[in-house]
Coordinates of C-alpha atoms in Angstrom, one line a residue:
X1 CA 137.4 67.6 165.7
X2 CA 140.3 65.5 166.7
X3 CA 142.3 66.5 163.5
X4 CA 145.6 68.2 163.6
X5 CA 146.0 71.7 162.0
X6 CA 148.4 70.3 159.4
X7 CA 145.7 67.8 158.3
X8 CA 143.1 70.6 157.9
X9 CA 145.6 72.8 155.9
X10 CA 146.4 69.9 153.7
X11 CA 142.7 69.3 153.0
X12 CA 142.1 73.0 152.1
X13 CA 145.1 73.3 149.7
X14 CA 144.9 69.9 148.0
X15 CA 143.6 70.1 144.4
X16 CA 140.2 68.8 143.4
X17 CA 140.3 65.4 141.8
X18 CA 139.7 65.4 138.0
X19 CA 137.4 63.0 136.3
X20 CA 138.8 59.9 134.6
X21 CA 138.8 61.6 131.3
X22 CA 141.7 63.8 132.4
X23 CA 144.0 60.7 132.4
X24 CA 143.1 59.7 128.8
X25 CA 145.5 60.3 126.0
X26 CA 145.2 63.6 124.1
X27 CA 143.3 62.1 121.1
X28 CA 140.9 60.2 123.3
X29 CA 140.3 63.3 125.5
X30 CA 139.4 65.4 122.4
X31 CA 137.0 62.6 121.2
X32 CA 135.2 62.5 124.5
X33 CA 134.9 66.3 124.7
X34 CA 133.4 66.3 121.2
X35 CA 131.0 63.6 122.1
X36 CA 129.9 65.4 125.2
X37 CA 129.6 68.9 123.6
X38 CA 128.1 68.2 120.2
X39 CA 124.5 68.0 121.2
X40 CA 123.3 69.2 117.8
X41 CA 124.4 66.0 116.1
X42 CA 121.5 64.3 117.8
X43 CA 118.9 66.7 116.5
X44 CA 116.6 64.9 113.9
X45 CA 116.6 66.4 110.4
X46 CA 113.0 67.4 110.7
X47 CA 113.6 69.4 113.9
X48 CA 116.6 71.0 112.3
X49 CA 114.6 72.0 109.3
X50 CA 111.9 73.5 111.5
X51 CA 114.5 75.6 113.3
X52 CA 116.0 76.7 110.0
X53 CA 112.7 78.2 108.8
X54 CA 112.9 80.9 111.5
X55 CA 116.3 82.1 110.2
X56 CA 117.0 84.7 107.5
X57 CA 118.8 83.9 104.3
X58 CA 122.2 85.0 105.6
X59 CA 122.0 82.9 108.8
X60 CA 120.9 79.9 106.8
X61 CA 123.9 80.3 104.5
X62 CA 126.2 80.3 107.5
X63 CA 124.4 77.4 109.1
X64 CA 124.9 75.3 106.0
X65 CA 128.7 75.6 106.5
X66 CA 128.7 74.1 110.0
X67 CA 128.7 70.4 109.0
X68 CA 127.5 68.0 106.3
X69 CA 124.2 67.3 108.1
X70 CA 123.3 71.0 108.2
X71 CA 124.4 71.5 104.6
X72 CA 122.1 68.6 103.5
X73 CA 119.1 69.7 105.6
X74 CA 119.4 73.3 104.4
X75 CA 119.3 72.1 100.8
X76 CA 116.1 70.0 100.9
X77 CA 114.3 72.2 103.4
X78 CA 114.8 75.6 101.8
X79 CA 111.7 76.6 100.0
X80 CA 112.5 80.3 99.2
X81 CA 115.5 81.4 97.1
X82 CA 116.6 84.8 95.8
X83 CA 119.2 84.9 93.1
X84 CA 121.2 87.6 91.3
X85 CA 120.0 86.7 87.8
X86 CA 123.1 87.9 85.9
X87 CA 124.4 85.9 83.0
X88 CA 127.4 84.7 85.1
X89 CA 125.2 82.5 87.1
X90 CA 124.2 80.3 84.1
X91 CA 126.8 77.6 84.6
X92 CA 125.8 77.1 88.2
X93 CA 122.1 76.8 87.7
X94 CA 121.9 72.9 87.3
X95 CA 124.0 72.2 90.4
X96 CA 122.2 75.0 92.3
X97 CA 118.7 73.6 91.7
X98 CA 119.9 70.1 92.2
X99 CA 120.9 71.0 95.8
X100 CA 117.8 73.2 96.4
X101 CA 115.3 70.8 94.9
X102 CA 112.3 71.9 97.0
X103 CA 112.2 75.5 96.1
X104 CA 108.6 76.9 95.8
X105 CA 109.3 80.6 95.9
X106 CA 111.9 82.1 93.6
X107 CA 113.1 85.7 93.0
X108 CA 115.4 86.5 90.1
X109 CA 116.8 90.1 90.1
X110 CA 119.3 91.7 87.7
X111 CA 120.7 95.3 87.8
X112 CA 120.4 97.6 84.9
X113 CA 124.1 97.6 84.1
X114 CA 124.2 93.8 83.8
X115 CA 123.1 91.2 81.3
X116 CA 120.4 89.0 82.7
X117 CA 119.6 85.3 82.2
X118 CA 118.0 84.3 78.9
X119 CA 115.0 82.2 77.7
X120 CA 117.1 79.0 77.8
X121 CA 118.1 79.6 81.4
X122 CA 114.5 80.3 82.5
X123 CA 113.5 77.0 80.8
X124 CA 116.3 75.2 82.8
X125 CA 114.9 76.6 86.0
X126 CA 111.4 75.5 85.1
X127 CA 112.5 72.0 84.5
X128 CA 114.3 71.7 87.8
X129 CA 111.6 73.5 89.9
X130 CA 108.6 71.4 89.3
X131 CA 106.8 72.6 92.4
X132 CA 107.4 76.4 91.8
X133 CA 104.5 78.3 93.2
X134 CA 105.8 81.9 93.3
X135 CA 108.1 83.7 90.8
X136 CA 109.4 87.3 91.0
X137 CA 111.3 88.7 88.0
X138 CA 113.1 92.1 88.3
X139 CA 115.2 93.6 85.5
X140 CA 115.4 90.3 83.5
X141 CA 115.5 92.1 80.1
X142 CA 116.8 89.2 78.1
X143 CA 113.7 87.1 78.7
X144 CA 111.2 87.3 75.8
X145 CA 107.7 86.3 75.1
X146 CA 108.9 82.9 73.8
X147 CA 110.8 82.2 77.0
X148 CA 107.9 83.0 79.3
X149 CA 105.6 80.9 77.1
X150 CA 108.0 77.9 77.5
X151 CA 108.3 78.5 81.2
X152 CA 104.5 78.6 81.7
X153 CA 104.1 75.2 80.0
X154 CA 106.4 73.7 82.7
X155 CA 105.0 75.6 85.7
X156 CA 101.4 74.6 85.8
X157 CA 101.4 74.9 89.6
X158 CA 102.3 78.6 89.6
X159 CA 100.2 80.6 92.0
X160 CA 101.9 84.0 92.1
X161 CA 103.7 86.0 89.3
X162 CA 105.4 89.4 89.9
X163 CA 107.3 90.9 87.1
X164 CA 108.9 94.4 86.7
X165 CA 111.2 96.2 84.3
X166 CA 111.2 93.3 81.9
X167 CA 110.9 93.4 78.1
X168 CA 108.2 90.7 77.4
X169 CA 104.6 91.7 76.9
X170 CA 101.0 90.6 76.3
X171 CA 101.9 87.4 74.6
X172 CA 103.9 86.2 77.5
X173 CA 101.2 87.1 80.1
X174 CA 98.5 85.4 78.0
X175 CA 100.6 82.2 77.9
X176 CA 100.9 82.3 81.7
X177 CA 97.2 82.8 82.1
X178 CA 96.4 80.0 79.7
X179 CA 98.7 77.4 81.2
X180 CA 98.7 78.3 84.9
X181 CA 95.1 77.5 85.9
X182 CA 95.9 77.9 89.7
X183 CA 97.3 81.5 89.4
X184 CA 96.0 83.6 92.2
X185 CA 98.1 86.8 92.1
X186 CA 99.5 88.8 89.2
X187 CA 101.6 91.9 89.7
X188 CA 103.0 93.8 86.7
X189 CA 105.2 96.9 86.9
X190 CA 106.9 98.8 84.2
X191 CA 106.5 96.0 81.6
X192 CA 108.1 97.4 78.4
X193 CA 106.2 95.0 76.2
X194 CA 102.9 96.5 77.2
X195 CA 102.6 99.4 74.9
X196 CA 99.9 101.2 72.8
X197 CA 98.4 98.7 70.3
X198 CA 99.3 95.7 72.4
X199 CA 96.9 92.7 72.2
X200 CA 94.3 92.5 75.0
X201 CA 95.2 90.4 78.0
X202 CA 92.5 87.8 78.9
X203 CA 92.0 85.6 81.9
X204 CA 92.3 82.3 80.1
X205 CA 92.4 79.3 82.4
X206 CA 93.0 81.5 85.4
X207 CA 89.5 83.1 85.2
X208 CA 88.3 81.3 88.3
X209 CA 91.5 81.2 90.4
X210 CA 92.8 84.8 90.1
X211 CA 92.2 86.8 93.3
X212 CA 94.6 89.7 93.1
X213 CA 95.8 92.0 90.3
X214 CA 98.3 94.8 90.7
X215 CA 99.2 97.2 87.8
X216 CA 101.9 99.8 88.3
X217 CA 103.5 102.4 85.9
X218 CA 102.1 101.0 82.7
X219 CA 101.8 102.9 79.4
X220 CA 98.8 100.9 78.2
X221 CA 97.3 99.4 81.3
X222 CA 93.8 99.5 79.7
X223 CA 94.8 96.3 77.8
X224 CA 94.3 94.5 81.1
X225 CA 90.6 95.3 81.1
X226 CA 89.5 91.9 79.7
X227 CA 91.5 90.2 82.4
X228 CA 90.1 92.3 85.2
X229 CA 86.5 91.9 84.0
X230 CA 86.9 88.2 83.2
X231 CA 88.3 87.2 86.6
X232 CA 85.2 86.1 88.3
X233 CA 86.6 85.7 91.8
X234 CA 88.8 88.8 91.9
X235 CA 89.1 90.2 95.4
X236 CA 91.8 92.9 95.2
X237 CA 92.6 95.4 92.4
X238 CA 95.4 97.9 92.6
X239 CA 96.1 100.3 89.8
X240 CA 99.0 102.8 90.5
X241 CA 100.4 105.5 88.2
X242 CA 99.2 104.0 84.9
X243 CA 98.6 106.4 82.0
X244 CA 95.3 106.9 80.2
X245 CA 91.7 107.3 81.1
X246 CA 90.5 104.7 83.6
X247 CA 86.8 105.7 84.0
X248 CA 85.8 103.4 81.1
X249 CA 87.6 100.4 82.7
X250 CA 86.0 101.0 86.1
X251 CA 82.6 101.2 84.4
X252 CA 83.2 97.8 82.9
X253 CA 84.2 96.4 86.3
X254 CA 81.1 97.8 87.9
X255 CA 78.8 96.5 85.2
X256 CA 80.5 93.2 84.5
X257 CA 77.7 91.2 85.9
X258 CA 75.3 92.7 83.4
X259 CA 77.0 93.6 80.2
X260 CA 80.7 92.8 80.6
X261 CA 80.5 90.0 78.0
X262 CA 78.8 92.1 75.5
X263 CA 81.2 95.0 75.7
X264 CA 84.4 93.0 75.7
X265 CA 83.1 90.3 73.3
X266 CA 84.4 87.6 75.6
X267 CA 83.0 84.1 75.8
X268 CA 82.7 84.2 79.6
X269 CA 79.5 83.3 81.4
X270 CA 78.6 85.3 84.5
X271 CA 76.0 84.3 86.9
X272 CA 73.4 87.0 87.3
X273 CA 72.8 86.0 90.9
X274 CA 76.4 86.3 91.9
X275 CA 77.4 89.7 93.3
X276 CA 80.6 91.5 92.4
X277 CA 83.2 89.9 94.7
X278 CA 85.7 92.8 94.7
X279 CA 86.7 93.6 98.3
X280 CA 89.7 95.9 97.8
X281 CA 90.4 98.7 95.3
X282 CA 93.4 100.9 95.3
X283 CA 93.5 103.8 92.8
X284 CA 96.6 106.0 92.9
X285 CA 97.8 108.8 90.6
X286 CA 95.3 108.0 87.9
X287 CA 93.0 109.8 85.5
X288 CA 89.9 108.9 87.3
X289 CA 86.8 111.1 87.9
X290 CA 83.5 110.7 89.8
X291 CA 82.3 108.5 86.9
X292 CA 84.8 105.9 87.9
X293 CA 83.9 106.2 91.6
X294 CA 80.2 105.8 90.7
X295 CA 81.1 102.6 88.9
X296 CA 83.1 101.4 92.0
X297 CA 79.9 102.0 94.1
X298 CA 78.4 98.9 92.3
X299 CA 80.9 96.7 94.1
X300 CA 78.7 96.3 97.1
X301 CA 81.1 93.9 98.9
X302 CA 83.9 96.5 99.0
X303 CA 85.7 96.7 102.3
X304 CA 89.0 98.5 101.5
X305 CA 89.2 101.6 99.3
X306 CA 92.3 103.8 98.5
X307 CA 91.7 107.0 96.6
X308 CA 95.2 108.5 96.4
X309 CA 96.1 111.6 94.3
X310 CA 93.2 111.4 91.9
X311 CA 92.5 115.2 91.5
X312 CA 89.3 114.7 89.5
X313 CA 87.5 112.8 92.3
X314 CA 85.1 114.9 94.4
X315 CA 82.5 114.6 97.2
X316 CA 79.9 113.4 94.7
X317 CA 81.9 110.2 93.9
X318 CA 82.7 109.5 97.5
X319 CA 79.0 109.9 98.4
X320 CA 78.0 107.3 95.8
X321 CA 80.6 104.9 97.2
X322 CA 79.4 105.5 100.8
X323 CA 75.8 105.0 100.0
X324 CA 76.3 101.7 98.3
X325 CA 79.4 100.1 99.9
X326 CA 78.1 99.9 103.4
X327 CA 80.6 97.2 104.4
X328 CA 83.6 99.5 104.1
X329 CA 86.2 99.0 106.8
X330 CA 89.3 100.8 105.5
X331 CA 89.3 104.2 103.7
X332 CA 92.4 106.0 102.6
X333 CA 92.0 109.4 100.8
X334 CA 94.9 111.6 99.6
X335 CA 93.1 114.7 98.3
X336 CA 96.3 116.3 97.1
X337 CA 95.0 119.5 98.6
X338 CA 92.6 120.0 95.7
X339 CA 89.7 120.7 98.2
X340 CA 87.4 118.5 96.1
X341 CA 86.8 116.0 98.9
X342 CA 85.7 117.3 102.3
X343 CA 83.0 117.4 104.9
X344 CA 80.2 116.4 102.6
X345 CA 81.8 113.2 101.4
X346 CA 83.1 112.2 104.9
X347 CA 79.7 112.8 106.5
X348 CA 78.2 110.4 104.0
X349 CA 80.8 107.9 104.9
X350 CA 80.0 108.3 108.6
X351 CA 76.3 107.8 108.1
X352 CA 76.4 104.8 105.7
X353 CA 79.6 102.9 106.8
X354 CA 79.2 102.0 110.4
X355 CA 81.8 99.2 110.2
X356 CA 84.7 101.7 109.4
X357 CA 87.8 100.7 111.4
X358 CA 90.6 102.6 109.6
X359 CA 90.5 106.1 108.2
X360 CA 93.5 107.9 106.6
X361 CA 93.0 111.5 105.4
X362 CA 95.9 113.2 103.7
X363 CA 95.5 116.7 102.2
X364 CA 91.8 116.7 103.0
X365 CA 90.4 119.8 104.7
X366 CA 88.0 118.1 107.1
X367 CA 86.4 120.0 110.0
X368 CA 84.8 119.1 113.3
X369 CA 81.5 118.6 111.4
X370 CA 82.6 115.6 109.5
X371 CA 85.0 114.3 112.3
X372 CA 82.2 114.5 114.8
X373 CA 79.9 112.6 112.5
X374 CA 82.5 109.9 112.1
X375 CA 83.1 109.7 115.8
X376 CA 79.4 109.3 116.5
X377 CA 78.4 106.8 113.8
X378 CA 81.6 104.8 113.3
X379 CA 81.9 103.3 116.8
X380 CA 84.4 100.7 115.6
X381 CA 87.0 103.2 114.4
X382 CA 90.4 102.0 115.7
X383 CA 93.0 103.7 113.5
X384 CA 93.0 107.3 112.4
X385 CA 95.6 109.3 110.5
X386 CA 95.2 113.1 109.8
X387 CA 97.9 114.6 107.6
X388 CA 98.5 117.9 105.9
X389 CA 95.2 119.5 106.6
X390 CA 94.9 123.2 107.4
X391 CA 91.4 122.8 108.9
X392 CA 92.2 120.2 111.6
X393 CA 93.0 122.0 114.8
X394 CA 92.4 121.8 118.5
X395 CA 88.6 121.7 118.2
X396 CA 88.7 118.7 115.8
X397 CA 91.2 116.8 118.0
X398 CA 89.1 117.6 121.1
X399 CA 86.1 116.1 119.3
X400 CA 88.0 113.0 118.5
X401 CA 89.3 112.6 122.0
X402 CA 85.8 113.0 123.5
X403 CA 83.9 110.7 121.1
X404 CA 86.2 108.1 119.6
X405 CA 86.0 105.6 122.4
X406 CA 87.4 102.6 120.4
X407 CA 90.3 104.5 118.9
X408 CA 93.6 102.7 119.4
X409 CA 96.1 104.4 117.1
X410 CA 96.2 108.1 116.1
X411 CA 98.6 109.9 113.8
X412 CA 98.6 113.6 113.3
X413 CA 101.0 115.2 110.8
X414 CA 101.4 118.7 109.5
X415 CA 98.2 120.0 111.1
X416 CA 97.7 123.4 113.0
X417 CA 97.1 121.8 116.5
X418 CA 98.6 123.1 119.8
X419 CA 99.1 121.8 123.3
X420 CA 95.4 122.2 123.9
X421 CA 94.8 119.2 121.6
X422 CA 97.4 117.2 123.5
X423 CA 95.7 118.1 126.7
X424 CA 92.4 116.7 125.4
X425 CA 94.1 113.5 124.4
X426 CA 95.4 113.2 127.9
X427 CA 92.0 112.3 129.2
X428 CA 90.2 111.2 126.0
X429 CA 90.2 108.0 123.8
X430 CA 90.5 105.5 126.7
X431 CA 91.6 102.7 124.5
X432 CA 94.4 104.6 122.8
X433 CA 97.7 102.7 122.8
X434 CA 99.8 104.7 120.4
X435 CA 100.0 108.3 119.2
X436 CA 102.3 109.9 116.7
X437 CA 102.6 113.6 116.2
X438 CA 104.8 115.0 113.4
X439 CA 105.5 118.5 112.0
X440 CA 102.8 120.2 114.2
X441 CA 104.5 123.5 115.0
X442 CA 102.0 124.5 117.7
X443 CA 102.9 121.6 119.9
X444 CA 105.7 122.4 122.4
X445 CA 108.6 120.3 123.4
X446 CA 107.2 119.3 126.7
X447 CA 103.9 118.0 125.4
X448 CA 105.1 114.5 124.8
X449 CA 106.6 114.1 128.3
X450 CA 103.4 115.5 129.8
X451 CA 101.3 113.0 127.9
X452 CA 103.5 110.1 128.9
X453 CA 103.1 111.1 132.6
X454 CA 99.3 111.3 132.3
X455 CA 99.0 108.0 130.5
X456 CA 101.9 105.7 131.3
X457 CA 100.9 102.8 129.1
X458 CA 100.5 105.1 126.0
X459 CA 103.3 104.9 123.3
X460 CA 104.0 108.5 122.4
X461 CA 106.1 109.5 119.3
X462 CA 106.6 113.2 118.8
X463 CA 109.0 115.6 117.2
X464 CA 107.5 118.7 118.6
X465 CA 108.9 122.2 117.9
X466 CA 110.3 124.2 120.8
X467 CA 108.3 127.3 121.6
X468 CA 108.9 130.3 123.8
X469 CA 106.2 129.2 126.3
X470 CA 106.4 125.8 127.9
X471 CA 103.7 123.2 127.9
X472 CA 102.5 123.8 131.4
X473 CA 102.2 127.5 130.7
X474 CA 100.0 126.9 127.7
X475 CA 97.7 124.7 129.7
X476 CA 97.3 127.3 132.4
X477 CA 96.6 130.1 130.0
X478 CA 94.2 128.0 128.0
X479 CA 95.1 129.8 124.9
X480 CA 96.0 128.5 121.4
X481 CA 99.4 129.5 120.0
X482 CA 99.0 131.5 116.8
X483 CA 101.9 130.3 114.6
X484 CA 102.0 130.8 110.8
X485 CA 101.8 127.4 109.1
X486 CA 103.9 126.5 106.1
X487 CA 103.0 123.1 104.9
X488 CA 105.5 121.0 102.9
X489 CA 104.8 120.4 99.3
X490 CA 104.3 116.7 99.8
X491 CA 103.1 114.9 102.9
X492 CA 104.0 111.2 103.0
X493 CA 101.2 108.8 103.4
X494 CA 100.9 107.6 107.0
X495 CA 98.7 104.7 108.0
X496 CA 97.3 104.1 111.4
X497 CA 98.2 100.5 111.5
X498 CA 101.8 99.2 112.1
X499 CA 102.8 96.4 109.9
X500 CA 105.2 94.0 111.7
X501 CA 107.6 92.1 109.5
X502 CA 107.1 88.4 108.9
X503 CA 110.6 87.6 110.1
X504 CA 109.9 89.2 113.5
X505 CA 106.7 87.2 113.7
X506 CA 108.5 84.0 113.0
X507 CA 111.2 84.7 115.6
X508 CA 108.5 85.5 118.2
X509 CA 106.8 82.2 117.4
X510 CA 110.1 80.3 117.7
X511 CA 110.8 81.9 121.1
X512 CA 107.4 80.9 122.4
X513 CA 107.9 77.3 121.3
X514 CA 111.6 76.8 122.3
X515 CA 111.6 79.0 125.4
X516 CA 115.0 79.8 126.9
X517 CA 117.0 78.3 124.1
X518 CA 115.4 80.5 121.5
X519 CA 117.1 83.5 123.0
X520 CA 120.6 82.2 122.1
X521 CA 122.2 82.8 118.8
X522 CA 122.1 79.4 117.2
X523 CA 124.5 80.2 114.5
X524 CA 127.1 81.8 116.8
X525 CA 126.9 78.9 119.2
X526 CA 127.4 76.3 116.4
X527 CA 130.3 78.1 114.7
X528 CA 132.1 78.8 118.0
X529 CA 132.6 75.1 118.5
X530 CA 134.9 74.9 115.5
X531 CA 136.7 78.2 116.1
X532 CA 140.1 76.6 116.7
X533 CA 141.7 75.4 113.5
X534 CA 143.5 72.5 115.2
X535 CA 140.3 71.0 116.5
X536 CA 141.0 71.6 120.1
X537 CA 138.4 72.5 122.7
X538 CA 137.5 76.2 122.7
X539 CA 137.8 77.6 126.2
X540 CA 135.6 80.6 125.4
X541 CA 132.6 78.4 125.6

């Protein structure tokens, strides 16, 4: 109002005034831009270290190159380190562990075609890593019994040892068990020094601390019998693909509260009032019969049992376990299609194990008799996997759909079911959140889409075969497709529970704590600031 048109035009076309920083010299301008943009320089070391723990090894390595502060913080805050343990790394070991002086978890791996680090190098590591709690050795063939003995003397705080494809043997393990009184987990795989005639492996100073023992692919795994029997607080025992007869070892485990000292001639005192503490037993590809299962039945605190590809085990052994191990929560059975475990054993499990939450049956010819009993008696069953069974059809799945009220996850693989079973699941199992169907030739291609429409919140994973008749036609006819079944020779083990990776869990926790900023790529944002080699401001920001 009251202004000439020329004045209004001048106001619209005149440039916006720049801040005072625009009139500074070029060097001062860059300094001010850096001061305004480098917010990470004000992050305290402790906060930066907390952020780093949510990153993977690759991202941490890139972060350490951003600036001196990040390099320094990454060094003292990194507790986990994985190294290629070839002989070429020897000259770098002192400087490496001087920088990473807080390492508590160390993995040393060496390929078959390379020469690994030696006893002296392992001793150097033990001197620098005073707080080492976990050690994993893979393919370190140059490390001997003497090297492991020297390492054990300097690593008294070791809590977990995992070794595979190494050359040392019983002498090395006995040294670790004698010096590492806090050892909680021991995992041994393909240890070449454990052979026929090897000296027995005893619990030593770790008799009270050892909680988990895992033995894989050993020639003379029976030499670990004194260790297993002498570990008074052992919770988990896993024996996988080890040669020899294991019934005698399992009998010692079952009877260790009574006569374990006598049989093994060990100077270990057991309290007669203390029950067997074993809670998890995993037997896979072993020479084990019903004698071994009957011995396991004496572990009355047992909650988790895996019987995988043990062809000599039958209903009799499973009935013994069910009648005595009434706290059982997880049961995995791979019958290897021997038809020795079936309805009789599973009905016993249903009647005596009301706390069962997870059941995996692979190559077990169960029928509606046993599945109905499980559905009726095991009201807490949440995860069920049925794989490679020629007797599990529409009737059995309909029984599950009608009676398994608490079921949350269901996996069906290689079973002669049809769209009739899928229709039953459309209205049954009200708490079901995930279903997976694989290699079931009677299920049509439209079954998955129909099930998704019926239950929108249900996660459906199917690879159904295409049939001549569509899904809707099969429902209207009410018939069952008669399709010849050809089962594969080996059906992979499928569990009902999904295991999320620890890294995903950590990232989710970080996002919940940091909110909006956690969604950004911290590494990319940091490196982008220095993308121009001349130090000028990056306009891509």
